[in-house]
Coordinates of C-alpha atoms in Angstrom, one line a residue:
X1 CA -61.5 15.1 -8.6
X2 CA -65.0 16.4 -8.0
X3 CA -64.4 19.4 -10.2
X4 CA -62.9 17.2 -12.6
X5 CA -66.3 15.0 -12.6
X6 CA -69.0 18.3 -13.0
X7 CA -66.7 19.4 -16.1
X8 CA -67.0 15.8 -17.9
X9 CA -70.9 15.5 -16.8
X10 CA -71.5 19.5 -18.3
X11 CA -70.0 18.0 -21.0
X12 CA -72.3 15.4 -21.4
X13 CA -75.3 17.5 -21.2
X14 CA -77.5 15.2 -19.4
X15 CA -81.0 16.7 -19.1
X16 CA -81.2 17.3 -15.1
X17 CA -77.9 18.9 -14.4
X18 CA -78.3 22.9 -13.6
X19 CA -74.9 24.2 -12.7
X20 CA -71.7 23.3 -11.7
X21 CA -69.4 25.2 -9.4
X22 CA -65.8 23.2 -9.7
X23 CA -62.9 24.3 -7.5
X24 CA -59.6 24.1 -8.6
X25 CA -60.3 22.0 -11.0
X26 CA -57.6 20.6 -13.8
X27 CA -60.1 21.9 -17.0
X28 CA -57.9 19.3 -19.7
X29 CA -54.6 17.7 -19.6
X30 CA -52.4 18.3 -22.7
X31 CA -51.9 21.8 -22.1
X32 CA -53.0 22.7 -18.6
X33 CA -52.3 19.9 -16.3
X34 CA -50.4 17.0 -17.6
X35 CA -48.4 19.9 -20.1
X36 CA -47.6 23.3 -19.9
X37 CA -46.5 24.8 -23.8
X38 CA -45.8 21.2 -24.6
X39 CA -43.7 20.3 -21.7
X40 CA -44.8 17.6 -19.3
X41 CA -45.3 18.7 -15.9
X42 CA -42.9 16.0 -14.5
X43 CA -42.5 17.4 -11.1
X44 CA -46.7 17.3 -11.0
X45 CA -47.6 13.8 -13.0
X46 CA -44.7 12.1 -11.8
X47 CA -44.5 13.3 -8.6
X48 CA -48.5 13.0 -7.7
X49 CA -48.3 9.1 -9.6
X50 CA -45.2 8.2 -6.8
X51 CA -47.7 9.5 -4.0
X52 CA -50.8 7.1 -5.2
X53 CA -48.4 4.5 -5.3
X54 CA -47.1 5.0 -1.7
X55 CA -50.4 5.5 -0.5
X56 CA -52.1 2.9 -2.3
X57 CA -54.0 -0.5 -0.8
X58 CA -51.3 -2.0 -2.5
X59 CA -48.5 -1.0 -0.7
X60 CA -50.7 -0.1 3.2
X61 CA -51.7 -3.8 2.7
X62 CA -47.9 -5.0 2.9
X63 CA -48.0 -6.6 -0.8
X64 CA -45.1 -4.4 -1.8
X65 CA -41.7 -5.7 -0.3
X66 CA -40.8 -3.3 2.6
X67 CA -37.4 -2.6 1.6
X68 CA -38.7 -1.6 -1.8
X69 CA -41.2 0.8 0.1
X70 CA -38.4 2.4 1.9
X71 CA -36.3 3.0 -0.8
X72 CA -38.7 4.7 -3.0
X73 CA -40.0 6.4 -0.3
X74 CA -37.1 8.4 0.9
X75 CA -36.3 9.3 -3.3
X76 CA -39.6 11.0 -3.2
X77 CA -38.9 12.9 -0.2
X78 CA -35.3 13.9 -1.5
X79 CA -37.0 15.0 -5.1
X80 CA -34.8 12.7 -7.0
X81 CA -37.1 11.1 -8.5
X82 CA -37.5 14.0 -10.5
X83 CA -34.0 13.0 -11.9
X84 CA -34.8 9.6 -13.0
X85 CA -33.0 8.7 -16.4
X86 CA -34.8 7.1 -18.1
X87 CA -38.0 8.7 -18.1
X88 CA -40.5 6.3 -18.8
X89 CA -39.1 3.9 -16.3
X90 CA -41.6 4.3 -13.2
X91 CA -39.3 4.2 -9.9
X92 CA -41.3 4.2 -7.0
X93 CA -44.4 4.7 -9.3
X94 CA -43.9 0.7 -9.8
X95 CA -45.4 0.2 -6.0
X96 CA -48.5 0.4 -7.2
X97 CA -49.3 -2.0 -10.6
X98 CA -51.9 0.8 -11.7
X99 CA -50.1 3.7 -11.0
X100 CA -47.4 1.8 -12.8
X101 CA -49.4 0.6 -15.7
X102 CA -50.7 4.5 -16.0
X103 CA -47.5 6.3 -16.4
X104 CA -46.5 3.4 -19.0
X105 CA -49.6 4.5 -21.0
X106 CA -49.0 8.4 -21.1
X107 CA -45.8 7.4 -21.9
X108 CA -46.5 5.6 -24.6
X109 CA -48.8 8.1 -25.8
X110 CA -47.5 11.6 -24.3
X111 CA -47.4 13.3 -28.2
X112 CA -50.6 11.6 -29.2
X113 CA -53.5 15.0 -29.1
X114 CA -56.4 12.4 -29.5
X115 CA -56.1 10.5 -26.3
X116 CA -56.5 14.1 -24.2
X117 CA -58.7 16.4 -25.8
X118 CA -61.5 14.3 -24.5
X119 CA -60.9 14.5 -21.0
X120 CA -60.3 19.0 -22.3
X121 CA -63.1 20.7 -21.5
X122 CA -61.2 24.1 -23.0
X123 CA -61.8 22.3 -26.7
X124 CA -65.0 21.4 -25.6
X125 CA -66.4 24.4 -24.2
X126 CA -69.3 24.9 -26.6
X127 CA -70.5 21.6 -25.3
X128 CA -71.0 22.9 -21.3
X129 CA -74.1 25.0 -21.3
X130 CA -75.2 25.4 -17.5
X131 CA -74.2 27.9 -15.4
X132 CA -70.3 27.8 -14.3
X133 CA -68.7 29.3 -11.4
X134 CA -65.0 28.5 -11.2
X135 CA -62.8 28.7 -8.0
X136 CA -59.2 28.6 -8.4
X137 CA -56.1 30.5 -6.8
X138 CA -52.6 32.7 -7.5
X139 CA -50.3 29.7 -6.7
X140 CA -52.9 26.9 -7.6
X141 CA -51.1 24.3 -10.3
X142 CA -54.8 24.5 -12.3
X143 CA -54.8 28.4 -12.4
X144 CA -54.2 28.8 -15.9
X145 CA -56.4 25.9 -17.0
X146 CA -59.8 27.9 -15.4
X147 CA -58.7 31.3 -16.9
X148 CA -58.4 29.4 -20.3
X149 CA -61.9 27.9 -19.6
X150 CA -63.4 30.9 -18.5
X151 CA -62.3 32.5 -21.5
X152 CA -63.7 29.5 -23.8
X153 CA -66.9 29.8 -22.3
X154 CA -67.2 33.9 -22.4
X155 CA -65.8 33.8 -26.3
X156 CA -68.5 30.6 -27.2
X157 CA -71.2 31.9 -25.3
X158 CA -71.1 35.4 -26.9
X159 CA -70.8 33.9 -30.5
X160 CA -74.6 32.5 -30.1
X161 CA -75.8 35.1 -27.8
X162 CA -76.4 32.9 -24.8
X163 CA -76.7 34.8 -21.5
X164 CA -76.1 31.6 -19.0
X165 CA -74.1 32.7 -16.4
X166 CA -70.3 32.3 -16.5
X167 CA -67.9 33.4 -13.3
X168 CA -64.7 32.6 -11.7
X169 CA -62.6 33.6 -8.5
X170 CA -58.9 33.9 -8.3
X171 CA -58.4 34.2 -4.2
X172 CA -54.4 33.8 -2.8
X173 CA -54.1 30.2 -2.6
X174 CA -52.9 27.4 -3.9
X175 CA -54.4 24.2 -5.0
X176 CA -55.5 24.0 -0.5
X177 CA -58.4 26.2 -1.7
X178 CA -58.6 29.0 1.0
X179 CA -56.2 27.5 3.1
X180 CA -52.7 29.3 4.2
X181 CA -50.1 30.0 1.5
X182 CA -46.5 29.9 2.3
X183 CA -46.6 31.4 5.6
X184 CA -49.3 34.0 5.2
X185 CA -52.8 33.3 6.2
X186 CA -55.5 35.8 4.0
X187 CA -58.6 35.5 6.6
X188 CA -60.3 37.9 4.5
X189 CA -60.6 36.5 1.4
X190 CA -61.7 33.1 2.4
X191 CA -64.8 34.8 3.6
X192 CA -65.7 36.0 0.1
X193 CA -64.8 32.2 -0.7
X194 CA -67.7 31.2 1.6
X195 CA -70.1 33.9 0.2
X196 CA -69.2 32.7 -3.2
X197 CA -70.0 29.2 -2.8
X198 CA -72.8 29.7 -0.3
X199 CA -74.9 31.9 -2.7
X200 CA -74.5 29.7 -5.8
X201 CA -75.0 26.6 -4.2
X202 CA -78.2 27.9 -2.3
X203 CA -79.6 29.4 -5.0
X204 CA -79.5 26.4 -7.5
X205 CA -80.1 24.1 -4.8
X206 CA -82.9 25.7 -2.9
X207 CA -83.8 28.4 -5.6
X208 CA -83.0 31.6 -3.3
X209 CA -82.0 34.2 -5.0
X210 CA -78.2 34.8 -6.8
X211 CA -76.1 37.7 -5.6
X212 CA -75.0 39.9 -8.0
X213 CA -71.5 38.2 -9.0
X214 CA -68.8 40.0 -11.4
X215 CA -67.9 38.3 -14.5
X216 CA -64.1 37.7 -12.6
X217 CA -63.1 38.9 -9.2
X218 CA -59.7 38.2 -8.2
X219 CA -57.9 39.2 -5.2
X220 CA -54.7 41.5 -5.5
X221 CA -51.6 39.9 -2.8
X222 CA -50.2 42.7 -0.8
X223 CA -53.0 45.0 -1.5
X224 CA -55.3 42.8 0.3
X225 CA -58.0 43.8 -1.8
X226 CA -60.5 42.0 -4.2
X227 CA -60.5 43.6 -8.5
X228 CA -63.6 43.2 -10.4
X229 CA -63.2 42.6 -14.5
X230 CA -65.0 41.1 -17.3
X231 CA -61.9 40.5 -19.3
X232 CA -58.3 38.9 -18.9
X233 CA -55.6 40.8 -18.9
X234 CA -58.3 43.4 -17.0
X235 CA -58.5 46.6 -19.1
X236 CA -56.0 49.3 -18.8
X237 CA -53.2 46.4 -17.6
X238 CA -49.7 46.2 -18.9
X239 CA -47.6 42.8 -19.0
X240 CA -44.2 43.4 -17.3
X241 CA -41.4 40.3 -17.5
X242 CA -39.8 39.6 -14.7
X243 CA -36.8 37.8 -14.0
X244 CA -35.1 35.2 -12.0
X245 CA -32.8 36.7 -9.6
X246 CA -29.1 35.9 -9.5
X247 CA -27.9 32.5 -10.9
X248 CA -32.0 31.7 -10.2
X249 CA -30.7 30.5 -7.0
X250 CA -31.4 33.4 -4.5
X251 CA -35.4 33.0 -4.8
X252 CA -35.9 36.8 -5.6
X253 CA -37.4 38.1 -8.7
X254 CA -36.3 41.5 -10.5
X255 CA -37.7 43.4 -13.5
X256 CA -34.1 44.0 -14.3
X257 CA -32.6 41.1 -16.7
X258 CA -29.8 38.7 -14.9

């Protein structure tokens, strides 16, 4: 929510802010975090809405009937709320009259382009001109939203020769920035996560000096090592599809088609 906060406020240009640094940070909502290719995320907005509503004051303060909180609660554990016909009925979402009154809203108003691009700082990019530094991870559900961003700001920076500083960092996480993934814990690269954020912040903070920082520097799984780039796809790389595995039900991935 921070990120989400030093994205709107770049965007607003007000005279005293020098840099933002957001981590995992959703960079709009049509097309990045509320939609992917014009799909809505259910299992994401649906799913985070029910666990607001569970956690709210509403229901911790007991003004939610307790059988009501019990029921939802166990369809949000057993992800069948991800079933729920039809769709812009809230389920367990209803615990929490703003929660409730929120998914009513995007429902209404899913299709309608106007109500998101102002919270899309990808449409806006032209608009952020500090310095950026952008955190985000392999398995994080905002990755592609900061490689879009980062590319927004590289392609509109470059069009009116403005040298302002624009970096991001892909480690092996997910949206737990540097924390474990699955059942693998990569020591290593939340150091350079810590070097990252200690040098940026120290130098716009206190004024010490900036380390050298690439462009992009992303961390390659299994190689355990970091990549340097200044473009996406990195130069000399080759897309490769890959495929479900059997039925999509034995969790393996082949480059071979089912």
């Amino acid at each position: 929510y921070l990120g989400m906060v030093q994205l709107q406020a770049a965007i607003a240009q007000p005279p005293h802010l020098v840099a933002i640094d957001p981590l995992v940070a959703p960079t709009g909502a049509l097309d990045r975090t509320a939609f992917h290719g014009g799909e809505m995320r259910q299992e994401l907005i649906q799913g985070w809405l029910a666990v607001q509503a569970l956690s709210s004051p509403h229901v911790s303060g007991g003004d939610a009937p307790e059988e009501d909180v019990k029921k939802w609660r166990e369809e949000v554990r057993s992800r069948d709320l991800c079933r729920r016909l039809p769709l812009r009925e809230p389920g367990p979402i209803q615990l929490d009259p703003g929660c409730a009154a929120l998914w009513r809203e995007g429902m209404d108003a899913w299709d309608d382009a106007s109500q998101w691009r102002i919270l899309d700082a990808v449409a806006r990019a032209d608009d952020i001109r500090v310095p950026v530094m952008l955190v985000s991870g392999w398995y994080d559900i905002c990755l592609q939203g900061n490689i879009d961003l980062w590319q927004a700001l590289r392609r509109t920076r470059a069009l009116r020769d403005d040298p302002t500083p624009v970096h991001i960092l892909i480690g092996p996480w997910a949206h737990n920035l540097g924390g474990e993934t699955g059942d693998r814990d990569f020591k290593d690269a939340r150091a350079e996560l810590g070097l990252w954020n200690n040098g940026w912040d120290r130098h716009y903070v206190l004024g010490e000096p900036l380390p050298a920082l690439p462009p992009m520097r992303f961390y390659v799984i299994n190689s355990e090592r970091w990549v340097d780039t200044d473009c996406w796809p990195p130069a000399g790389s080759t897309p490769t599809p890959v495929h479900l595995g059997a039925g999509g039900t034995d969790r393996t991935l082949s480059l071979e088609p089912p």
